[in-house]
PDB file of N, CA and C in Angstrom:
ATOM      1  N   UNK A 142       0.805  -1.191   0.000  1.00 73.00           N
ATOM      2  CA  UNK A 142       0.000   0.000   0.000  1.00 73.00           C
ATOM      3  C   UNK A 142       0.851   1.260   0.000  1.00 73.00           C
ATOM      4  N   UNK A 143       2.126   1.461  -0.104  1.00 84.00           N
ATOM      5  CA  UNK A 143       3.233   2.682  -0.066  1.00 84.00           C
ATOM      6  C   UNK A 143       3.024   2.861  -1.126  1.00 84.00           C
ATOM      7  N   UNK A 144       2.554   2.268  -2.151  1.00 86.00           N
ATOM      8  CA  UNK A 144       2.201   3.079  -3.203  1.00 86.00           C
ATOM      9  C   UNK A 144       1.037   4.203  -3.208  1.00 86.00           C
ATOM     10  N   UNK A 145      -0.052   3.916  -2.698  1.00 88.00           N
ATOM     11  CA  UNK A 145      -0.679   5.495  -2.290  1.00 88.00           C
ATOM     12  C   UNK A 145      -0.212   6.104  -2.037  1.00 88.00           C
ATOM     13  N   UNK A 146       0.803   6.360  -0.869  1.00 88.00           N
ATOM     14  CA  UNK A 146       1.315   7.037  -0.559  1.00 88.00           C
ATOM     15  C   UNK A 146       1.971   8.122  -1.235  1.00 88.00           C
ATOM     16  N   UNK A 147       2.753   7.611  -2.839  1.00 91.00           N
ATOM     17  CA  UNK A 147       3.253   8.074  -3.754  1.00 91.00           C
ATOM     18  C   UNK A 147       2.654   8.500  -4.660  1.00 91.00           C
ATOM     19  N   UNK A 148       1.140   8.847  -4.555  1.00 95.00           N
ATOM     20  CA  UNK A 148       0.549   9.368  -5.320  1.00 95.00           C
ATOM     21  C   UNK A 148       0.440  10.923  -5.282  1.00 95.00           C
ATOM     22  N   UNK A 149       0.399  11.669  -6.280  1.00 95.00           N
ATOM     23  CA  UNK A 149       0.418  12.951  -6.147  1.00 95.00           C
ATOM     24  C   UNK A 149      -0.927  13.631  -7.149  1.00 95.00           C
ATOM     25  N   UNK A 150      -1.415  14.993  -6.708  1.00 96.00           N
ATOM     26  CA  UNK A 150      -2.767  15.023  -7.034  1.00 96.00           C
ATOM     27  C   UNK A 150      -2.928  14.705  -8.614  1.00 96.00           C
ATOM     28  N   UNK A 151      -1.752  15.142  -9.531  1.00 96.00           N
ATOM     29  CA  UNK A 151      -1.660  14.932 -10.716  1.00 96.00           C
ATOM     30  C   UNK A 151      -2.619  13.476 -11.040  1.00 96.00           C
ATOM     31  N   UNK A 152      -1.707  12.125 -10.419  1.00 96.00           N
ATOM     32  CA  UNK A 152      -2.138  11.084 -10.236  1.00 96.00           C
ATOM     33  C   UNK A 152      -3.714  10.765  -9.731  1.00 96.00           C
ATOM     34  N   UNK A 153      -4.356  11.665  -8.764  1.00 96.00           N
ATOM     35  CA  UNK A 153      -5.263  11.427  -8.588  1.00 96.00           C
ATOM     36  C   UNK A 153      -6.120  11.893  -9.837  1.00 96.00           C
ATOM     37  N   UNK A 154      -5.968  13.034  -9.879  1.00 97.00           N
ATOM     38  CA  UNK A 154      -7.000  13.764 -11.083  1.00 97.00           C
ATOM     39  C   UNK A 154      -6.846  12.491 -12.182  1.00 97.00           C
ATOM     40  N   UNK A 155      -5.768  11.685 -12.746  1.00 97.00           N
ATOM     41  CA  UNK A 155      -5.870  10.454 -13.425  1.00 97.00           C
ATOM     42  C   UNK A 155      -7.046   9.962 -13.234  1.00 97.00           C
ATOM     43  N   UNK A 156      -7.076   9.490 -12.316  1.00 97.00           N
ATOM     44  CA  UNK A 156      -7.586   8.461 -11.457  1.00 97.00           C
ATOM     45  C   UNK A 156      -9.354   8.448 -11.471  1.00 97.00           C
ATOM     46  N   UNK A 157      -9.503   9.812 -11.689  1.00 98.00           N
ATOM     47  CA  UNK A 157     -10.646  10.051 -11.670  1.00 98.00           C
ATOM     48  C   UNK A 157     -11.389  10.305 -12.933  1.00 98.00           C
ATOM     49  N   UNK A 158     -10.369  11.077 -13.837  1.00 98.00           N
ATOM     50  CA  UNK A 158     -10.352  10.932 -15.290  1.00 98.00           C
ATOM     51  C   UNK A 158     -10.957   9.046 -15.737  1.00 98.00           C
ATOM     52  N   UNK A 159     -10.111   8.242 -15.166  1.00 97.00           N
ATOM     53  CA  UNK A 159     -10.233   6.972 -15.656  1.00 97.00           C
ATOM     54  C   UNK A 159     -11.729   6.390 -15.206  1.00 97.00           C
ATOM     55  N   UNK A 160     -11.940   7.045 -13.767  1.00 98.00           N
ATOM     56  CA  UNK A 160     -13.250   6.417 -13.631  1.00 98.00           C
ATOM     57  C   UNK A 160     -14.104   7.085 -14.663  1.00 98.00           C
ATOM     58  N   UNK A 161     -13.834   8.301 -14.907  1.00 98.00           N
ATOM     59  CA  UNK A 161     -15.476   9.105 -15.683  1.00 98.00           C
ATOM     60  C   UNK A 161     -15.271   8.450 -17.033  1.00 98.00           C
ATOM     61  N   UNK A 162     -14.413   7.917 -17.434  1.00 97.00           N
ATOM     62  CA  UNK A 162     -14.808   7.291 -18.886  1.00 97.00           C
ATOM     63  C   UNK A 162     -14.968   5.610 -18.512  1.00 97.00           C
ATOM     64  N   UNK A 163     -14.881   5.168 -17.208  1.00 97.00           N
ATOM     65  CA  UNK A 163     -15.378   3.749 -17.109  1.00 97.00           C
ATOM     66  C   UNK A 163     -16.916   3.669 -17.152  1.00 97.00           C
ATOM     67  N   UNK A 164     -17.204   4.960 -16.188  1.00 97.00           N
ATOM     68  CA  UNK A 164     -18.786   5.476 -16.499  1.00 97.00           C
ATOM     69  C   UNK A 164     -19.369   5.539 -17.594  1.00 97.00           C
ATOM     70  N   UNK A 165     -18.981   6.569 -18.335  1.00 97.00           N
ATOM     71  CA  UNK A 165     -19.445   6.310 -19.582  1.00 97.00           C
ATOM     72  C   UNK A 165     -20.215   5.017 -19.992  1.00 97.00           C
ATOM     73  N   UNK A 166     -18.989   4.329 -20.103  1.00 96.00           N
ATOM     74  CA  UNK A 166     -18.956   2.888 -21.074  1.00 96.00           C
ATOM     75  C   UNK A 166     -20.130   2.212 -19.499  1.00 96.00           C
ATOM     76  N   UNK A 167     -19.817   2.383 -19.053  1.00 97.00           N
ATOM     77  CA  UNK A 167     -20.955   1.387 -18.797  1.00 97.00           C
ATOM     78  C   UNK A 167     -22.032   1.934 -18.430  1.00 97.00           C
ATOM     79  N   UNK A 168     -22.497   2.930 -18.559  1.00 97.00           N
ATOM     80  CA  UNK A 168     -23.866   3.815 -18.882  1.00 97.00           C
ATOM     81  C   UNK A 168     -24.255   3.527 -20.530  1.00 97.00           C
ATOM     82  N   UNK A 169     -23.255   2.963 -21.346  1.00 96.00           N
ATOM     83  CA  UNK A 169     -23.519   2.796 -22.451  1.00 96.00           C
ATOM     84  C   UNK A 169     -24.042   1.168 -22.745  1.00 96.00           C
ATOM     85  N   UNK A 170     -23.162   0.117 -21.719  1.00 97.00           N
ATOM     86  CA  UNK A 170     -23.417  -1.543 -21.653  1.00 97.00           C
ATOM     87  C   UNK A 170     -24.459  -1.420 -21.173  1.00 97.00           C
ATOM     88  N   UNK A 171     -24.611  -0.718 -19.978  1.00 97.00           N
ATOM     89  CA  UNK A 171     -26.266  -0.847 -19.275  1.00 97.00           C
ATOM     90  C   UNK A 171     -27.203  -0.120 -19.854  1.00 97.00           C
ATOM     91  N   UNK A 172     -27.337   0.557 -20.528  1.00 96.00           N
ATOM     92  CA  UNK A 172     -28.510   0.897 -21.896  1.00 96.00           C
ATOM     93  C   UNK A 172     -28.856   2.273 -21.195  1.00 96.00           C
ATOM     94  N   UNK A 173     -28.046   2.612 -19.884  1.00 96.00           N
ATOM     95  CA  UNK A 173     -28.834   3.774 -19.403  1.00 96.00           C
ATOM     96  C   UNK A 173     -28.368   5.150 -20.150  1.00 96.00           C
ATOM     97  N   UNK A 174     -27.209   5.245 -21.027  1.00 95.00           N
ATOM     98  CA  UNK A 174     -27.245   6.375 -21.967  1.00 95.00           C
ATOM     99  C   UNK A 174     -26.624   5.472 -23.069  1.00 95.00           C
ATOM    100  N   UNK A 175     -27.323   6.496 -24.118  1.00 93.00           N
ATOM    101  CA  UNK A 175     -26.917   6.010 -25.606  1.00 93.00           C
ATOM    102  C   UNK A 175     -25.646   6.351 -25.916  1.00 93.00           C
ATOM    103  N   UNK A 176     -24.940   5.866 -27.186  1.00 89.00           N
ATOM    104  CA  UNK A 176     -23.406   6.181 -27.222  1.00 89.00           C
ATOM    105  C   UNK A 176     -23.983   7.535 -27.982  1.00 89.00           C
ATOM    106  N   UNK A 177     -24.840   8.078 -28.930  1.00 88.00           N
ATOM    107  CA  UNK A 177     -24.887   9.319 -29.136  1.00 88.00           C
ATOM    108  C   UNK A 177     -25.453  10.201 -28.366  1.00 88.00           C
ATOM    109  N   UNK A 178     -25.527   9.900 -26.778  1.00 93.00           N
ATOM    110  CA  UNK A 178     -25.707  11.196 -26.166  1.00 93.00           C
ATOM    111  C   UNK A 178     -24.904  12.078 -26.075  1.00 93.00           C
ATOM    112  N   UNK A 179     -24.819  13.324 -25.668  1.00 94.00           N
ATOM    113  CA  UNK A 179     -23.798  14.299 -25.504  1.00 94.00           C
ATOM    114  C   UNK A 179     -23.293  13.567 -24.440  1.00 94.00           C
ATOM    115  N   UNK A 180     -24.106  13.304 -23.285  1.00 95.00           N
ATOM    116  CA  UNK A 180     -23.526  12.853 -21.938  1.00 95.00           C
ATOM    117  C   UNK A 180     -22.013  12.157 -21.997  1.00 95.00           C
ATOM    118  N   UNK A 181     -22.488  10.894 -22.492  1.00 96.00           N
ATOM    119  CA  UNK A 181     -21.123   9.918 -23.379  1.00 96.00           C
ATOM    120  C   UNK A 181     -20.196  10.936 -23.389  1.00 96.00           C
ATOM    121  N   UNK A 182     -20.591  11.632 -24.627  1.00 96.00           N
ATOM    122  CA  UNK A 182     -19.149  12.337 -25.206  1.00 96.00           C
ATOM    123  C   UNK A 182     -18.676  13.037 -24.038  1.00 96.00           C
ATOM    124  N   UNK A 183     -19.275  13.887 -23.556  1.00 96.00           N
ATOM    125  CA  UNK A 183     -18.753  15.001 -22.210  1.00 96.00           C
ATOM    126  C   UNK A 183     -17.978  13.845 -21.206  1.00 96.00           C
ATOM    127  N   UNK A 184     -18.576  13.162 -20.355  1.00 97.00           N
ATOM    128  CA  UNK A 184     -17.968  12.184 -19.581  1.00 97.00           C
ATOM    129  C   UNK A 184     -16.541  11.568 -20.450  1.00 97.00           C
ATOM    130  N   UNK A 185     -16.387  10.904 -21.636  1.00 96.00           N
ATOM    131  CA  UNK A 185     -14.932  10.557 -22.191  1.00 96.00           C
ATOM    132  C   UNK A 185     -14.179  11.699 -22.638  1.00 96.00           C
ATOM    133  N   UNK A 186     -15.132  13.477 -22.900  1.00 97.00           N
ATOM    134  CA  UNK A 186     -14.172  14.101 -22.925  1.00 97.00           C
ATOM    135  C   UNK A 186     -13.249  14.557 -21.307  1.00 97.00           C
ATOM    136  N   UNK A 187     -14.059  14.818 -20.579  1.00 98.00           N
ATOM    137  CA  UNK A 187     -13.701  15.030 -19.320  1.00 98.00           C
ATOM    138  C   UNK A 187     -12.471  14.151 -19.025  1.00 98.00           C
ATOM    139  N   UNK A 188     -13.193  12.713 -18.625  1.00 98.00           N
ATOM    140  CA  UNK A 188     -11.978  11.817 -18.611  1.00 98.00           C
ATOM    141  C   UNK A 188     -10.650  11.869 -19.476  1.00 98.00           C
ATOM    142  N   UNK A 189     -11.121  12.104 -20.556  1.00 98.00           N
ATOM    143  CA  UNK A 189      -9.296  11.898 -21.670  1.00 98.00           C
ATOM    144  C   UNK A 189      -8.691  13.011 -20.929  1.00 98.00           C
ATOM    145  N   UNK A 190      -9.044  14.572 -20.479  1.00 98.00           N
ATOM    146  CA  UNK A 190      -8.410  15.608 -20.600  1.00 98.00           C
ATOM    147  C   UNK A 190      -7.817  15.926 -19.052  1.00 98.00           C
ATOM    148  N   UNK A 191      -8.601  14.466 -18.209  1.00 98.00           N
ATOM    149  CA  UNK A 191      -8.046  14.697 -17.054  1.00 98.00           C
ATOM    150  C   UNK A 191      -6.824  13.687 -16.333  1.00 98.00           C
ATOM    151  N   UNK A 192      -6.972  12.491 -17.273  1.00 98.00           N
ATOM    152  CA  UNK A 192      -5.965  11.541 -17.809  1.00 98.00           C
ATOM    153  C   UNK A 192      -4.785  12.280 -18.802  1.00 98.00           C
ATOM    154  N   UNK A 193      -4.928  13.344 -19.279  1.00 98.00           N
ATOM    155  CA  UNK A 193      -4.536  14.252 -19.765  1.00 98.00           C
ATOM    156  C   UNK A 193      -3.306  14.865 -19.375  1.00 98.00           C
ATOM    157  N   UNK A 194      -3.856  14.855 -17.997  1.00 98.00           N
ATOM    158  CA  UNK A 194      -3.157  16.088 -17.327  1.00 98.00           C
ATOM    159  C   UNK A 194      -2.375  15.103 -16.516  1.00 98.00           C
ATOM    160  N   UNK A 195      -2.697  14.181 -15.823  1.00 98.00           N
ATOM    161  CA  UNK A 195      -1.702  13.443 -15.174  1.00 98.00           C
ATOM    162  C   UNK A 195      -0.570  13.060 -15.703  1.00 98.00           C
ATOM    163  N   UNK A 196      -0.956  12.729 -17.493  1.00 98.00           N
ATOM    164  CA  UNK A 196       0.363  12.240 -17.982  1.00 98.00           C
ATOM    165  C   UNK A 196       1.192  13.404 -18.422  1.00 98.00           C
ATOM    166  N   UNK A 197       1.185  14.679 -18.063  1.00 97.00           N
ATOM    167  CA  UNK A 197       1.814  15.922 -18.524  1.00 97.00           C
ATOM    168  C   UNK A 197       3.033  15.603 -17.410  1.00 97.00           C
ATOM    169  N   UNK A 198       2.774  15.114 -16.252  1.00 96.00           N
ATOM    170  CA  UNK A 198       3.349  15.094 -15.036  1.00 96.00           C
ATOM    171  C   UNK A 198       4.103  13.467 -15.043  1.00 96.00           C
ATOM    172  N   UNK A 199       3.835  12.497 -15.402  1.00 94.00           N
ATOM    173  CA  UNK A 199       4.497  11.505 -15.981  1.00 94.00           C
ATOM    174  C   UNK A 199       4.200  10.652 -17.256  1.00 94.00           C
ATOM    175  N   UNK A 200       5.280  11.346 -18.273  1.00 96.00           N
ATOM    176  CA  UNK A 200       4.520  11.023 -20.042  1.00 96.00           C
ATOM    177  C   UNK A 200       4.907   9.655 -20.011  1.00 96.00           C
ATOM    178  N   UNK A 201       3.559   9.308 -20.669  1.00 97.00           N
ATOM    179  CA  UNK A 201       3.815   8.064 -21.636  1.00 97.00           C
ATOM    180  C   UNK A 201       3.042   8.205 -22.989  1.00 97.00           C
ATOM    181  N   UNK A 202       3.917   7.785 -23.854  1.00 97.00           N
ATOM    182  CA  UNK A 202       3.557   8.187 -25.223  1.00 97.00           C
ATOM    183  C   UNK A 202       2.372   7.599 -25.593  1.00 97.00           C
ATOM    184  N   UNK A 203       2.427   6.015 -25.441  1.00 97.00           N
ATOM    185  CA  UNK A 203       1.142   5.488 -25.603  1.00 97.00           C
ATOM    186  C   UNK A 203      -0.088   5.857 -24.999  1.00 97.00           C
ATOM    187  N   UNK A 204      -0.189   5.961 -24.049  1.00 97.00           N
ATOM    188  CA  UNK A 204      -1.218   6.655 -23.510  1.00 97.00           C
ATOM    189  C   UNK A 204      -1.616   7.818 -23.260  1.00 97.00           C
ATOM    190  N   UNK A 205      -0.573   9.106 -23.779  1.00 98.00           N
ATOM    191  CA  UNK A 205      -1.032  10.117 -24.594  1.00 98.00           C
ATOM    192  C   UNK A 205      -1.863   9.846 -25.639  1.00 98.00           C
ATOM    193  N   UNK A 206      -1.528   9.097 -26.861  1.00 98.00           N
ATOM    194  CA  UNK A 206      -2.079   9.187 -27.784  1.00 98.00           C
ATOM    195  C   UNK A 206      -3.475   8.681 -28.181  1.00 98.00           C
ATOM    196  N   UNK A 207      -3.361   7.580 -27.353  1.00 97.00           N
ATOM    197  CA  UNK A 207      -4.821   7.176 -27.017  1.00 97.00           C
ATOM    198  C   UNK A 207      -5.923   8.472 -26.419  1.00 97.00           C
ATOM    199  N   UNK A 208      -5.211   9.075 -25.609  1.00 97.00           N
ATOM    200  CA  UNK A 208      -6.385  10.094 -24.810  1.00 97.00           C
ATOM    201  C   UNK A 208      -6.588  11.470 -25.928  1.00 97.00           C
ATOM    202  N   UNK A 209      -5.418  11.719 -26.389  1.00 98.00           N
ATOM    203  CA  UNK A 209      -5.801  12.737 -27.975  1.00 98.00           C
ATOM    204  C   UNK A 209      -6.701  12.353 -28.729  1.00 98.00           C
ATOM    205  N   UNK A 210      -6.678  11.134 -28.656  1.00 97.00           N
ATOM    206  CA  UNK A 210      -7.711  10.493 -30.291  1.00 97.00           C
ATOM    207  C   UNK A 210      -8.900  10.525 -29.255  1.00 97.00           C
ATOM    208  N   UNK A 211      -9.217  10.223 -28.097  1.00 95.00           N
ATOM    209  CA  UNK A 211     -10.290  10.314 -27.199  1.00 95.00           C
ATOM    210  C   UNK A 211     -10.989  11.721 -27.061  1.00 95.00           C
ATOM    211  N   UNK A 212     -10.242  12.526 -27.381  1.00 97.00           N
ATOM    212  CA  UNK A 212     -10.290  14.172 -27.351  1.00 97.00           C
ATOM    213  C   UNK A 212     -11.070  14.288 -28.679  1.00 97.00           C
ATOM    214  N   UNK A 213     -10.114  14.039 -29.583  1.00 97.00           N
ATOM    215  CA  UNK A 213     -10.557  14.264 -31.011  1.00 97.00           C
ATOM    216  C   UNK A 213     -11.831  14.090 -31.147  1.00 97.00           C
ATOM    217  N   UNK A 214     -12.230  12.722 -30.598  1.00 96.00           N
ATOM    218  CA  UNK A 214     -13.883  11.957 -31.142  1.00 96.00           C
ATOM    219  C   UNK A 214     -14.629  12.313 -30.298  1.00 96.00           C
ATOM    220  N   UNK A 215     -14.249  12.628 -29.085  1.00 95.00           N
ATOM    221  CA  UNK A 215     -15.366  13.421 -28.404  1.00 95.00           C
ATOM    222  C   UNK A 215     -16.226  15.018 -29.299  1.00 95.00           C
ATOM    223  N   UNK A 216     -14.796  15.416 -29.322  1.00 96.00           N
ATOM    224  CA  UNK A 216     -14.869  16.677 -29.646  1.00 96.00           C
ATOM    225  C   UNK A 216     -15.613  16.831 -31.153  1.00 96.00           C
ATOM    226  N   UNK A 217     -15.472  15.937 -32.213  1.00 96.00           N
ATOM    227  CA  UNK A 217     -16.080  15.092 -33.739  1.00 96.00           C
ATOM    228  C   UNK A 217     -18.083  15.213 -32.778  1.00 96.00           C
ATOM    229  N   UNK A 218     -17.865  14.212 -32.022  1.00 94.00           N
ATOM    230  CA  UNK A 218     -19.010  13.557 -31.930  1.00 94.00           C
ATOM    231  C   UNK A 218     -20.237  15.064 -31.606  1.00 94.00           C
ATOM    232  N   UNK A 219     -19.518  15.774 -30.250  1.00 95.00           N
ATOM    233  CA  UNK A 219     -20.063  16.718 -29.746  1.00 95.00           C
ATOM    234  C   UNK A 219     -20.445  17.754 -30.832  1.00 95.00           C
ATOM    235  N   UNK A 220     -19.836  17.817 -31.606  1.00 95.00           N
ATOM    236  CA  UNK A 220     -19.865  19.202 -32.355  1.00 95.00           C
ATOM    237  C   UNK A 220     -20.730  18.740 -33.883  1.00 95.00           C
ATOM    238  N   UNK A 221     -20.747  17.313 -34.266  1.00 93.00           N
ATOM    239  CA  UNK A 221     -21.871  16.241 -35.009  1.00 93.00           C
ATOM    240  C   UNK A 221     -23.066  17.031 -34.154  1.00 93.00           C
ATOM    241  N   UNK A 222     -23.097  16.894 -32.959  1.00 93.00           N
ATOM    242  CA  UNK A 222     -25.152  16.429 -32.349  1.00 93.00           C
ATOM    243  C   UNK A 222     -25.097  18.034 -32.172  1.00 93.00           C
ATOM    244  N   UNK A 223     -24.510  18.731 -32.371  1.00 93.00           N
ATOM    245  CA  UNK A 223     -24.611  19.896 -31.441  1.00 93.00           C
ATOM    246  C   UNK A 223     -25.376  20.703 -33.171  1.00 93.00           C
ATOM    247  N   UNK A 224     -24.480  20.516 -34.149  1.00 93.00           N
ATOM    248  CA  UNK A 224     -25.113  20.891 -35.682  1.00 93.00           C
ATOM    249  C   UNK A 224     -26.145  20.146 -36.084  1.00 93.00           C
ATOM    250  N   UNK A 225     -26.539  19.109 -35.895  1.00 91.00           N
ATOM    251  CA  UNK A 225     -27.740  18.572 -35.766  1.00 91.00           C
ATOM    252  C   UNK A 225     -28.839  19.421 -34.970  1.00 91.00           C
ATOM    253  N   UNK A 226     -28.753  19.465 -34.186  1.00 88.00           N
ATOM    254  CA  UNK A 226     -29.710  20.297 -33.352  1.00 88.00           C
ATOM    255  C   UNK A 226     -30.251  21.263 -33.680  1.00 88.00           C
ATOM    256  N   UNK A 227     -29.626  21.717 -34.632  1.00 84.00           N
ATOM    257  CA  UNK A 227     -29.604  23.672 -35.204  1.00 84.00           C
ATOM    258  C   UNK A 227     -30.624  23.250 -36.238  1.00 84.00           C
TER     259      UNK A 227
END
């Protein structure tokens, strides 16, 4: 458990990032939001950008790039329903 210990808020804000896009997805398995809600998108954008920020504080390339492309399609998807709407 000294590894908590070594966590720093950077790490937490991760941490929490990771839960809001576990949410997502399973607001999406359990049928309780659709994958084209905004909700979806907001919750995996939130998450990528707060997973985001932790890895500013310890990079890893791979999992930068994953959370950019998570950015990207949020940001695709949101700005899809949002011109729809109009």
């Amino acid at each position: 458990m000294d590894f908590i210990n070594d966590l720093n808020l950077a790490d937490w804000v991760g941490i929490v990032g990771s839960f809001l896009i576990s949410l997502a997805y399973f607001g999406v398995s359990s049928g309780r939001i659709k994958g084209e809600d905004p909700r979806f998108q907001i919750l995996n954008l939130s998450g990528a950008f707060m997973i985001l920020f932790s890895l500013w504080f310890r990079p890893n390339v791979g999992a930068i790039m994953i959370e950019v492309l998570w950015v990207v399609i949020a940001v695709y998807s949101l700005s899809k329903y949002w011109r729809k709407r109009r």
